[in-house]
Tab-separated table of C-alpha atoms in Angstrom:
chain	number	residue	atom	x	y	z
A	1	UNK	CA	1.956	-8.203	20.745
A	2	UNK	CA	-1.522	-7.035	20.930
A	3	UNK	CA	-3.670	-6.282	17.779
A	4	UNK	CA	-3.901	-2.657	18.127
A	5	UNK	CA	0.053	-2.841	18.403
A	6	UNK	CA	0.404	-5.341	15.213
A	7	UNK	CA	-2.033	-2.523	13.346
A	8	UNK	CA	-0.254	0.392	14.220
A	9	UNK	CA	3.276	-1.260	13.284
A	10	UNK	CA	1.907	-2.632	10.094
A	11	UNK	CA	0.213	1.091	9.378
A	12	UNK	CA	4.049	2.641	9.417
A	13	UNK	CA	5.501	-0.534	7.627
A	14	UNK	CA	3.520	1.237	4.465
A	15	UNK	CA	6.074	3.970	3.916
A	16	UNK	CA	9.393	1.328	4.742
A	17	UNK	CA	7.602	-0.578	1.477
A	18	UNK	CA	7.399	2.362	-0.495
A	19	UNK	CA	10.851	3.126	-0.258
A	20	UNK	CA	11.753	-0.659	-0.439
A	21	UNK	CA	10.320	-0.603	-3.804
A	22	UNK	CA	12.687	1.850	-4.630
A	23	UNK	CA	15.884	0.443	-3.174
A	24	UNK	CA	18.115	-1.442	-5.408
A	25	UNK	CA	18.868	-4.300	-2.800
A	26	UNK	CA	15.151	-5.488	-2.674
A	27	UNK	CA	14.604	-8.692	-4.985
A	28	UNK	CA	12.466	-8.496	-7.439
A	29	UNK	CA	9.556	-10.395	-6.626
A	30	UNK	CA	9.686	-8.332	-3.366
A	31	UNK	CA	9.340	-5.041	-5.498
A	32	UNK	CA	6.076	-6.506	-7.365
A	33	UNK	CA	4.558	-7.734	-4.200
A	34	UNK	CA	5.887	-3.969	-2.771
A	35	UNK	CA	3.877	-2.204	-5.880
A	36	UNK	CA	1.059	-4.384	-5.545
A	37	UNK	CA	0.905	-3.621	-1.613
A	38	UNK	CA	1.353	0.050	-1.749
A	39	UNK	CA	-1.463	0.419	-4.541
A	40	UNK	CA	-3.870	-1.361	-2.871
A	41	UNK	CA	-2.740	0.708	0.240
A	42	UNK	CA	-3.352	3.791	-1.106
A	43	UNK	CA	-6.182	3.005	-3.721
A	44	UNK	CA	-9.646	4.626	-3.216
A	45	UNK	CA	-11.733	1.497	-4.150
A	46	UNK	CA	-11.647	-1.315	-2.374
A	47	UNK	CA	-11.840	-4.913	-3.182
A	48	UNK	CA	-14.514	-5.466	-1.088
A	49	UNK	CA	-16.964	-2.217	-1.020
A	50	UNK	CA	-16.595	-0.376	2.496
A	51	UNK	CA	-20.508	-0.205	2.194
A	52	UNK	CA	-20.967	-3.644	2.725
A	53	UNK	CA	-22.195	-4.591	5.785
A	54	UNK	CA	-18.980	-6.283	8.122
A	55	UNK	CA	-17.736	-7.893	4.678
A	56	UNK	CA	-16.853	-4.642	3.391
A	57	UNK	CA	-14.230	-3.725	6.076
A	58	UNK	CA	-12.801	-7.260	5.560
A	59	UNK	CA	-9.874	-5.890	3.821
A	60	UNK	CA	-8.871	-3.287	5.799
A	61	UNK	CA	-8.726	-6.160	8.559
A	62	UNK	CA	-7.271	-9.116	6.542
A	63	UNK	CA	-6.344	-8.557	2.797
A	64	UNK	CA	-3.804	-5.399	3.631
A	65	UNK	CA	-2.447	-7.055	6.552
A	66	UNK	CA	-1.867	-9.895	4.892
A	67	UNK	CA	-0.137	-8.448	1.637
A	68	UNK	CA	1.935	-5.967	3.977
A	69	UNK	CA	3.320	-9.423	5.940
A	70	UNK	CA	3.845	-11.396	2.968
A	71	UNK	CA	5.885	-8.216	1.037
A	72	UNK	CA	7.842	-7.908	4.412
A	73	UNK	CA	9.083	-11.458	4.320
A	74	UNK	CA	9.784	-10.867	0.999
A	75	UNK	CA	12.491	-8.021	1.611
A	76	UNK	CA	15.485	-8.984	3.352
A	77	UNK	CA	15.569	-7.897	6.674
A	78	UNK	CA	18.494	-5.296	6.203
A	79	UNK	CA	16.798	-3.174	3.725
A	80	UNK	CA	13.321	-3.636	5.554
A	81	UNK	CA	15.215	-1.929	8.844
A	82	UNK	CA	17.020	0.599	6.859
A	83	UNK	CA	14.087	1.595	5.088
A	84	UNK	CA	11.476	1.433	8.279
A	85	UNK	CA	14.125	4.093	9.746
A	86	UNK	CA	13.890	6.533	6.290
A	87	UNK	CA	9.814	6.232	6.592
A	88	UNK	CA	9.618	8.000	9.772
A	89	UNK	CA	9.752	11.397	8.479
A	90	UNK	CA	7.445	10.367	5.025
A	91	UNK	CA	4.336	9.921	7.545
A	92	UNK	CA	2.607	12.069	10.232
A	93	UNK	CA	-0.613	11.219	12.274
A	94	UNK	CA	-1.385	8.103	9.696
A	95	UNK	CA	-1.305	9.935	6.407
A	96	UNK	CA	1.316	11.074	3.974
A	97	UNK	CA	3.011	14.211	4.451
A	98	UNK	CA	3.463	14.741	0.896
A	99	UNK	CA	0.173	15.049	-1.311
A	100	UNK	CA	2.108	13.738	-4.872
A	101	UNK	CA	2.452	10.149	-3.604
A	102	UNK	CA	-0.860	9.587	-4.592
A	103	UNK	CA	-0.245	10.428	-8.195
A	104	UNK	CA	0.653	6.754	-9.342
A	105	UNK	CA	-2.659	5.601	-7.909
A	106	UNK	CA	-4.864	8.333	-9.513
A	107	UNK	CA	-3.215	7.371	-13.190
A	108	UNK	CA	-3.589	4.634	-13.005
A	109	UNK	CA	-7.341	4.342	-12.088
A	110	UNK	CA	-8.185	7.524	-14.482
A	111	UNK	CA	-6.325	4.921	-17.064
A	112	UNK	CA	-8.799	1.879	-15.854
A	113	UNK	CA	-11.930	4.054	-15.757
A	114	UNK	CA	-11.613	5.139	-19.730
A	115	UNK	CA	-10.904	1.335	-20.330
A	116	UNK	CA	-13.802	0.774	-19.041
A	117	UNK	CA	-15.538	3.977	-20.856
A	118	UNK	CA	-14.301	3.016	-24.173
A	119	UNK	CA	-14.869	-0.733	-23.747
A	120	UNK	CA	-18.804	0.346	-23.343
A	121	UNK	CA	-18.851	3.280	-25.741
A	122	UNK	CA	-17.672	0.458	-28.982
């Protein structure tokens, strides 16, 4: 499989991971590797700062990659197909179709960034 192909299948696994987070048959340490996956997925900062010369687009190339493969051989392979099936309709042309999915991510870093404002203002 060529890498374009391996990137474009890993792109839609996103969405089967969502919904394997959901799904009751997924074990555990799948699910946390799942949440941990799809909030790195869809967080706005980066580990590695896009603005950073090649480094910065290191994990779009390896760290994402890497965490969607290691979630995916963490879900039985059942669920994974049942739930790569159910994504197709979630996703069109790369994005989301629905904008609330992105909800858990903003909380969460609104709840880091006045951490990080009270932690400065005491």
């Amino acid at each position: 499989m060529k890498l374009k192909e391996r990137a474009k299948k890993l792109k839609t696994d996103i969405p089967a991971i969502f919904l394997a987070l959901k799904d009751k048959e997924t074990p555990i340490i799948a699910k946390i590797f799942a949440a941990c996956t799809v909030a790195y997925a869809l967080s706005p900062v980066d580990l590695i700062p896009d603005f950073i010369p090649v480094l910065g687009y290191l994990d779009d190339v390896i760290i994402l990659p890497a965490l969607i493969a290691l979630t995916i051989k963490l879900i039985p392979e059942d669920v994974m197909e049942k739930n790569r099936k159910l994504s197709e309709g979630l996703w069109s042309n790369g994005k989301p179709k629905r904008w609330y999915y992105a909800i858990p991510v903003v909380i969460i870093w609104c709840l880091i960034i006045l951490l990080i404002i009270k932690a400065i203002w005491l």
